[in-house]
PDB file of C-alpha atoms in Angstrom:
ATOM      1  CA  MET A   1      -0.021   0.045  -0.065  1.00 94.00           C
ATOM      2  CA  GLN A   2       2.807   2.464   0.829  1.00 93.00           C
ATOM      3  CA  LEU A   3       4.536   1.676  -2.531  1.00 95.00           C
ATOM      4  CA  ASN A   4       1.395   2.277  -4.428  1.00 94.00           C
ATOM      5  CA  ALA A   5       0.904   5.654  -2.646  1.00 93.00           C
ATOM      6  CA  GLU A   6       4.452   6.514  -3.710  1.00 94.00           C
ATOM      7  CA  ASP A   7       4.482   5.619  -7.360  1.00 95.00           C
ATOM      8  CA  GLY A   8       0.695   5.364  -8.266  1.00 91.00           C
ATOM      9  CA  GLY A   9       0.842   1.540  -8.588  1.00 92.00           C
ATOM     10  CA  LYS A  10      -2.012  -0.831  -8.501  1.00 87.00           C
ATOM     11  CA  ARG A  11      -0.496  -3.731  -6.584  1.00 90.00           C
ATOM     12  CA  THR A  12      -2.905  -6.177  -4.860  1.00 88.00           C
ATOM     13  CA  CYS A  13      -2.318  -8.860  -2.288  1.00 88.00           C
ATOM     14  CA  ILE A  14      -4.162 -12.043  -1.402  1.00 88.00           C
ATOM     15  CA  LEU A  15      -3.143 -13.730   1.846  1.00 88.00           C
ATOM     16  CA  CYS A  16      -4.456 -17.145   2.805  1.00 89.00           C
ATOM     17  CA  THR A  17      -4.325 -18.493   6.385  1.00 89.00           C
ATOM     18  CA  ASN A  18      -5.983 -21.150   8.635  1.00 89.00           C
ATOM     19  CA  ASN A  19      -6.578 -18.320  11.168  1.00 90.00           C
ATOM     20  CA  GLU A  20      -4.838 -20.239  13.895  1.00 93.00           C
ATOM     21  CA  ASN A  21      -5.393 -18.438  17.227  1.00 93.00           C
ATOM     22  CA  GLY A  22      -7.423 -15.824  15.434  1.00 91.00           C
ATOM     23  CA  ILE A  23      -4.345 -14.299  13.662  1.00 91.00           C
ATOM     24  CA  CYS A  24      -6.506 -13.157  10.581  1.00 89.00           C
ATOM     25  CA  GLU A  25      -9.402 -11.626  12.429  1.00 87.00           C
ATOM     26  CA  ASN A  26      -7.614 -10.165  15.495  1.00 91.00           C
ATOM     27  CA  VAL A  27      -4.125  -9.388  14.108  1.00 92.00           C
ATOM     28  CA  THR A  28      -3.609  -9.168  10.356  1.00 91.00           C
ATOM     29  CA  TYR A  29      -7.014  -7.642   9.463  1.00 92.00           C
ATOM     30  CA  GLU A  30      -6.880  -5.106  12.238  1.00 93.00           C
ATOM     31  CA  ARG A  31      -3.332  -4.003  11.297  1.00 93.00           C
ATOM     32  CA  ASN A  32      -4.185  -3.590   7.660  1.00 93.00           C
ATOM     33  CA  LYS A  33      -7.556  -1.812   8.633  1.00 94.00           C
ATOM     34  CA  ARG A  34      -5.566   0.844  10.735  1.00 95.00           C
ATOM     35  CA  VAL A  35      -3.134   1.383   8.063  1.00 95.00           C
ATOM     36  CA  ILE A  36      -5.794   2.283   5.699  1.00 95.00           C
ATOM     37  CA  GLU A  37      -8.014   4.341   8.153  1.00 95.00           C
ATOM     38  CA  GLY A  38      -5.073   5.869  10.134  1.00 95.00           C
ATOM     39  CA  TYR A  39      -4.040   5.247  13.682  1.00 94.00           C
ATOM     40  CA  THR A  40      -2.421   6.767  16.766  1.00 94.00           C
ATOM     41  CA  LYS A  41       1.004   5.425  18.119  1.00 92.00           C
ATOM     42  CA  PRO A  42       1.595   4.708  21.684  1.00 92.00           C
ATOM     43  CA  ASN A  43       3.493   8.026  22.013  1.00 94.00           C
ATOM     44  CA  GLY A  44       0.477   9.802  20.886  1.00 92.00           C
ATOM     45  CA  ASP A  45       1.616  10.645  17.349  1.00 95.00           C
ATOM     46  CA  TYR A  46      -1.038  10.181  14.664  1.00 95.00           C
ATOM     47  CA  VAL A  47      -0.290   8.355  11.401  1.00 94.00           C
ATOM     48  CA  ASP A  48      -2.542   9.321   8.480  1.00 94.00           C
ATOM     49  CA  GLY A  49      -4.177   6.312   6.719  1.00 95.00           C
ATOM     50  CA  LEU A  50      -3.494   5.186   3.107  1.00 94.00           C
ATOM     51  CA  HIS A  51      -7.113   5.758   2.321  1.00 91.00           C
ATOM     52  CA  ASN A  52      -7.087   4.780  -1.343  1.00 87.00           C
ATOM     53  CA  ASN A  53      -7.275   1.123  -0.531  1.00 90.00           C
ATOM     54  CA  ASN A  54      -9.781  -1.424   0.397  1.00 86.00           C
ATOM     55  CA  LEU A  55      -9.701  -4.699   2.615  1.00 88.00           C
ATOM     56  CA  ARG A  56     -11.880  -7.707   2.648  1.00 85.00           C
ATOM     57  CA  TYR A  57     -11.547 -11.229   4.116  1.00 82.00           C
ATOM     58  CA  TYR A  58     -13.401 -14.345   3.110  1.00 83.00           C
ATOM     59  CA  ARG A  59     -13.906 -17.689   4.687  1.00 82.00           C
ATOM     60  CA  THR A  60     -13.639 -20.680   2.433  1.00 81.00           C
ATOM     61  CA  ASP A  61     -16.398 -23.472   2.914  1.00 76.00           C
ATOM     62  CA  PHE A  62     -17.888 -26.302   1.158  1.00 78.00           C
ATOM     63  CA  ILE A  63     -21.168 -26.246  -0.702  1.00 72.00           C
ATOM     64  CA  SER A  64     -23.301 -29.404  -0.751  1.00 75.00           C
ATOM     65  CA  ARG A  65     -23.600 -31.151  -4.095  1.00 73.00           C
ATOM     66  CA  SER A  66     -27.323 -31.737  -3.386  1.00 77.00           C
ATOM     67  CA  ARG A  67     -29.504 -30.288  -6.239  1.00 77.00           C
ATOM     68  CA  SER A  68     -31.602 -27.803  -4.354  1.00 77.00           C
ATOM     69  CA  THR A  69     -32.710 -24.232  -4.724  1.00 76.00           C
ATOM     70  CA  LYS A  70     -31.069 -23.424  -1.388  1.00 79.00           C
ATOM     71  CA  ASN A  71     -27.613 -24.582  -2.462  1.00 78.00           C
ATOM     72  CA  MET A  72     -28.032 -23.004  -5.935  1.00 78.00           C
ATOM     73  CA  ARG A  73     -28.797 -19.586  -4.211  1.00 77.00           C
ATOM     74  CA  ARG A  74     -25.792 -20.066  -1.802  1.00 79.00           C
ATOM     75  CA  LEU A  75     -23.535 -20.798  -4.677  1.00 81.00           C
ATOM     76  CA  VAL A  76     -24.754 -17.613  -6.487  1.00 81.00           C
ATOM     77  CA  LEU A  77     -24.152 -15.460  -3.396  1.00 79.00           C
ATOM     78  CA  LEU A  78     -20.573 -16.848  -2.914  1.00 81.00           C
ATOM     79  CA  SER A  79     -19.977 -16.590  -6.590  1.00 87.00           C
ATOM     80  CA  THR A  80     -20.792 -12.957  -6.455  1.00 90.00           C
ATOM     81  CA  ASP A  81     -18.069 -12.394  -4.061  1.00 87.00           C
ATOM     82  CA  MET A  82     -15.604 -14.169  -6.411  1.00 87.00           C
ATOM     83  CA  LEU A  83     -16.763 -12.021  -9.320  1.00 92.00           C
ATOM     84  CA  CYS A  84     -16.055  -8.782  -7.220  1.00 91.00           C
ATOM     85  CA  ILE A  85     -12.647 -10.048  -6.506  1.00 88.00           C
ATOM     86  CA  LYS A  86     -12.030 -10.858 -10.188  1.00 89.00           C
ATOM     87  CA  GLU A  87     -13.143  -7.341 -11.205  1.00 92.00           C
ATOM     88  CA  ASN A  88     -11.757  -5.668  -8.075  1.00 88.00           C
ATOM     89  CA  LEU A  89     -15.082  -3.876  -7.663  1.00 91.00           C
ATOM     90  CA  TYR A  90     -16.930  -4.057  -4.400  1.00 90.00           C
ATOM     91  CA  SER A  91     -19.171  -0.931  -4.208  1.00 91.00           C
ATOM     92  CA  GLU A  92     -22.810  -2.207  -4.572  1.00 94.00           C
ATOM     93  CA  LYS A  93     -25.461   0.196  -5.280  1.00 95.00           C
ATOM     94  CA  LYS A  94     -29.054   0.122  -4.291  1.00 94.00           C
ATOM     95  CA  THR A  95     -30.445   1.491  -7.420  1.00 95.00           C
ATOM     96  CA  PHE A  96     -29.860   1.164 -11.274  1.00 95.00           C
ATOM     97  CA  ALA A  97     -31.270   3.392 -13.930  1.00 94.00           C
ATOM     98  CA  GLY A  98     -33.482   5.089 -11.208  1.00 92.00           C
ATOM     99  CA  MET A  99     -34.859   1.741 -10.159  1.00 92.00           C
ATOM    100  CA  PRO A 100     -34.193  -0.208  -6.820  1.00 93.00           C
ATOM    101  CA  THR A 101     -32.072  -3.315  -7.441  1.00 93.00           C
ATOM    102  CA  PHE A 102     -33.414  -6.747  -6.491  1.00 90.00           C
ATOM    103  CA  ARG A 103     -30.997  -9.156  -4.821  1.00 86.00           C
ATOM    104  CA  ASN A 104     -32.682 -12.320  -6.142  1.00 86.00           C
ATOM    105  CA  ILE A 105     -32.770 -10.984  -9.712  1.00 91.00           C
ATOM    106  CA  TYR A 106     -29.869  -8.771 -10.282  1.00 94.00           C
ATOM    107  CA  ARG A 107     -27.260  -6.607  -8.403  1.00 95.00           C
ATOM    108  CA  TYR A 108     -25.227  -3.729  -9.581  1.00 97.00           C
ATOM    109  CA  PHE A 109     -21.731  -2.545  -8.679  1.00 97.00           C
ATOM    110  CA  GLU A 110     -20.019   0.742  -9.552  1.00 96.00           C
ATOM    111  CA  GLN A 111     -16.906   2.393  -8.474  1.00 90.00           C
ATOM    112  CA  ASP A 112     -15.198   5.189 -10.581  1.00 88.00           C
ATOM    113  CA  ASP A 113     -15.254   4.106 -14.184  1.00 91.00           C
ATOM    114  CA  LYS A 114     -15.933   0.481 -13.297  1.00 94.00           C
ATOM    115  CA  LYS A 115     -19.424  -0.907 -13.622  1.00 97.00           C
ATOM    116  CA  MET A 116     -20.793  -4.557 -13.233  1.00 97.00           C
ATOM    117  CA  LEU A 117     -24.243  -5.907 -13.498  1.00 97.00           C
ATOM    118  CA  ILE A 118     -24.862  -9.551 -12.354  1.00 95.00           C
ATOM    119  CA  ILE A 119     -28.148 -11.131 -13.414  1.00 94.00           C
ATOM    120  CA  TYR A 120     -29.335 -14.101 -11.470  1.00 90.00           C
ATOM    121  CA  ASP A 121     -32.689 -14.726 -13.116  1.00 88.00           C
ATOM    122  CA  GLU A 122     -32.514 -15.029 -17.078  1.00 88.00           C
ATOM    123  CA  ARG A 123     -36.404 -14.435 -17.248  1.00 90.00           C
ATOM    124  CA  TYR A 124     -35.865 -10.753 -16.660  1.00 93.00           C
ATOM    125  CA  VAL A 125     -32.985 -10.133 -19.200  1.00 94.00           C
ATOM    126  CA  ASP A 126     -35.272  -8.176 -21.462  1.00 94.00           C
ATOM    127  CA  GLU A 127     -36.465  -5.905 -18.765  1.00 94.00           C
ATOM    128  CA  ILE A 128     -33.039  -5.203 -17.559  1.00 95.00           C
ATOM    129  CA  VAL A 129     -31.962  -4.512 -21.196  1.00 96.00           C
ATOM    130  CA  SER A 130     -34.773  -1.789 -21.156  1.00 95.00           C
ATOM    131  CA  LEU A 131     -33.277  -0.351 -18.047  1.00 95.00           C
ATOM    132  CA  ILE A 132     -29.714  -0.121 -19.477  1.00 97.00           C
ATOM    133  CA  GLU A 133     -31.174   1.746 -22.541  1.00 96.00           C
ATOM    134  CA  LYS A 134     -32.086   4.543 -20.062  1.00 94.00           C
ATOM    135  CA  VAL A 135     -28.643   4.755 -18.613  1.00 94.00           C
ATOM    136  CA  GLU A 136     -25.911   7.292 -19.718  1.00 93.00           C
ATOM    137  CA  THR A 137     -22.440   5.819 -19.324  1.00 94.00           C
ATOM    138  CA  ASP A 138     -18.982   6.765 -20.437  1.00 93.00           C
ATOM    139  CA  SER A 139     -17.546   3.259 -19.730  1.00 95.00           C
ATOM    140  CA  LYS A 140     -19.020  -0.205 -20.593  1.00 96.00           C
ATOM    141  CA  ILE A 141     -20.950  -2.002 -18.037  1.00 97.00           C
ATOM    142  CA  LYS A 142     -19.747  -5.591 -17.530  1.00 97.00           C
ATOM    143  CA  VAL A 143     -22.619  -8.028 -17.455  1.00 96.00           C
ATOM    144  CA  TYR A 144     -22.643 -11.658 -16.076  1.00 95.00           C
ATOM    145  CA  VAL A 145     -25.681 -13.790 -16.565  1.00 92.00           C
ATOM    146  CA  PHE A 146     -26.180 -16.958 -14.359  1.00 87.00           C
ATOM    147  CA  SER A 147     -27.892 -19.417 -16.713  1.00 82.00           C
ATOM    148  CA  PRO A 148     -27.782 -23.164 -17.136  1.00 76.00           C
ATOM    149  CA  SER A 149     -27.473 -22.657 -20.914  1.00 72.00           C
ATOM    150  CA  GLU A 150     -24.302 -21.501 -22.659  1.00 69.00           C
ATOM    151  CA  ASP A 151     -26.247 -18.745 -24.576  1.00 72.00           C
ATOM    152  CA  PRO A 152     -23.949 -15.805 -24.707  1.00 73.00           C
ATOM    153  CA  TRP A 153     -27.022 -13.448 -24.748  1.00 88.00           C
ATOM    154  CA  GLU A 154     -25.635 -11.393 -27.642  1.00 91.00           C
ATOM    155  CA  ALA A 155     -28.955 -11.117 -29.398  1.00 92.00           C
ATOM    156  CA  SER A 156     -30.797  -9.974 -26.222  1.00 94.00           C
ATOM    157  CA  PHE A 157     -28.234  -7.281 -25.462  1.00 96.00           C
ATOM    158  CA  GLU A 158     -27.819  -6.138 -29.080  1.00 95.00           C
ATOM    159  CA  PRO A 159     -29.848  -2.768 -28.431  1.00 96.00           C
ATOM    160  CA  VAL A 160     -27.381  -1.887 -25.771  1.00 96.00           C
ATOM    161  CA  ASN A 161     -24.196  -3.251 -27.458  1.00 94.00           C
ATOM    162  CA  ASP A 162     -22.607   0.167 -27.108  1.00 95.00           C
ATOM    163  CA  LYS A 163     -23.071   0.167 -23.268  1.00 96.00           C
ATOM    164  CA  VAL A 164     -22.282  -3.281 -22.191  1.00 96.00           C
ATOM    165  CA  GLU A 165     -19.459  -5.882 -22.227  1.00 96.00           C
ATOM    166  CA  LEU A 166     -20.957  -9.460 -22.033  1.00 95.00           C
ATOM    167  CA  CYS A 167     -18.663 -11.550 -19.754  1.00 93.00           C
ATOM    168  CA  ALA A 168     -18.764 -15.391 -19.565  1.00 88.00           C
ATOM    169  CA  LEU A 169     -18.932 -16.895 -16.083  1.00 86.00           C
ATOM    170  CA  PRO A 170     -15.539 -18.437 -15.128  1.00 85.00           C
ATOM    171  CA  GLN A 171     -15.714 -22.073 -16.134  1.00 83.00           C
ATOM    172  CA  ALA A 172     -15.329 -23.386 -12.693  1.00 78.00           C
ATOM    173  CA  ILE A 173     -18.363 -21.381 -11.436  1.00 81.00           C
ATOM    174  CA  TYR A 174     -20.411 -22.363 -14.463  1.00 80.00           C
ATOM    175  CA  ASN A 175     -19.780 -25.954 -14.025  1.00 81.00           C
ATOM    176  CA  THR A 176     -20.623 -25.996 -10.329  1.00 78.00           C
ATOM    177  CA  TYR A 177     -23.799 -24.031 -10.983  1.00 78.00           C
ATOM    178  CA  LYS A 178     -24.959 -26.523 -13.538  1.00 77.00           C
ATOM    179  CA  ARG A 179     -24.073 -29.384 -11.288  1.00 77.00           C
ATOM    180  CA  ILE A 180     -26.253 -28.313  -8.373  1.00 74.00           C
ATOM    181  CA  LEU A 181     -28.900 -26.626 -10.332  1.00 75.00           C
ATOM    182  CA  PRO A 182     -32.283 -28.399  -9.404  1.00 71.00           C
ATOM    183  CA  LYS A 183     -33.353 -30.833 -12.085  1.00 67.00           C
ATOM    184  CA  PRO A 184     -36.453 -29.664 -13.995  1.00 61.00           C
ATOM    185  CA  LYS A 185     -39.517 -31.600 -13.250  1.00 60.00           C
ATOM    186  CA  ARG A 186     -40.600 -33.742 -16.235  1.00 54.00           C
ATOM    187  CA  LYS A 187     -44.287 -33.739 -17.210  1.00 52.00           C
ATOM    188  CA  PRO A 188     -46.003 -37.119 -17.454  1.00 51.00           C
ATOM    189  CA  LEU A 189     -45.941 -38.543 -20.924  1.00 44.00           C
ATOM    190  CA  GLU A 190     -49.642 -38.839 -21.018  1.00 48.00           C
ATOM    191  CA  TRP A 191     -50.314 -35.214 -20.812  1.00 41.00           C
ATOM    192  CA  GLU A 192     -51.775 -33.794 -23.951  1.00 44.00           C
ATOM    193  CA  GLU A 193     -50.688 -30.397 -25.251  1.00 44.00           C
ATOM    194  CA  GLU A 194     -53.889 -28.712 -24.016  1.00 46.00           C
ATOM    195  CA  ASP A 195     -53.622 -30.211 -20.507  1.00 44.00           C
ATOM    196  CA  ALA A 196     -50.209 -28.869 -19.801  1.00 41.00           C
ATOM    197  CA  PRO A 197     -49.861 -26.221 -17.118  1.00 41.00           C
ATOM    198  CA  ASN A 198     -50.140 -22.798 -18.438  1.00 44.00           C
ATOM    199  CA  ILE A 199     -47.672 -20.330 -16.751  1.00 36.00           C
ATOM    200  CA  ASP A 200     -47.997 -16.827 -17.996  1.00 41.00           C
ATOM    201  CA  ASN A 201     -46.122 -13.583 -17.155  1.00 37.00           C
ATOM    202  CA  ASP A 202     -48.610 -12.700 -14.473  1.00 39.00           C
ATOM    203  CA  THR A 203     -47.635 -15.924 -12.585  1.00 35.00           C
ATOM    204  CA  ILE A 204     -43.972 -14.984 -12.569  1.00 34.00           C
ATOM    205  CA  GLY A 205     -44.496 -11.212 -11.849  1.00 39.00           C
ATOM    206  CA  GLY A 206     -42.786  -8.351 -13.369  1.00 40.00           C
ATOM    207  CA  LEU A 207     -39.427  -7.140 -12.246  1.00 40.00           C
ATOM    208  CA  PHE A 208     -40.971  -4.101 -10.557  1.00 40.00           C
ATOM    209  CA  ALA A 209     -43.380  -6.167  -8.492  1.00 42.00           C
ATOM    210  CA  ALA A 210     -40.459  -7.829  -6.689  1.00 42.00           C
ATOM    211  CA  GLU A 211     -39.123  -6.784  -3.285  1.00 45.00           C
ATOM    212  CA  PRO A 212     -36.033  -4.650  -3.387  1.00 44.00           C
ATOM    213  CA  GLU A 213     -33.249  -6.282  -1.572  1.00 45.00           C
ATOM    214  CA  GLY A 214     -30.097  -4.887  -2.949  1.00 46.00           C
ATOM    215  CA  GLY A 215     -27.709  -2.695  -0.681  1.00 46.00           C
ATOM    216  CA  ASP A 216     -24.356  -1.174  -0.118  1.00 45.00           C
ATOM    217  CA  LYS A 217     -21.773  -3.478   1.257  1.00 39.00           C
TER     218      LYS A 217
END
């Protein structure tokens, strides 16, 4: 951090530890936090912080291989953290294009000229594209779509091609997502076409009928 302050560099650091005796939470994290925020020495001298930095710590854990909606949502949440690390972008916004974000549908991150949109429910892609059309931006918004298919969504985002950069999920995330995605229920073979369940848009509900759950982190 000091070197970056001296020469304008963009060095980053990832430290892994087993947190023995709480060394990560109680020592390393606190030391780095004080360096960033500023601190007072035992003799009373104040040391100004290196404010143009950020600090996060994450715990590794296992995700069950069981195909369930709960495990799928947990994977999506943890994968979002990984995408934030990948893009070095952590500032989540509560709104996008003047509308509240919806944590179970999409989340939006923005800091300086970096912008990232993560879409969790592909059914709302067209509505989100309509929101993007209303946004004025000097830099492209990176867009990730969680979907069991390998559709690059280029056709859907064509109207906003000048505003977005479509990004593929890292292969490891994509493979795990597909592996724990709940299997679709198969309809009985004896069903006739006219007897099949009819699910319309009113059943799903529009984007703006959902409860806003996004928030700053």
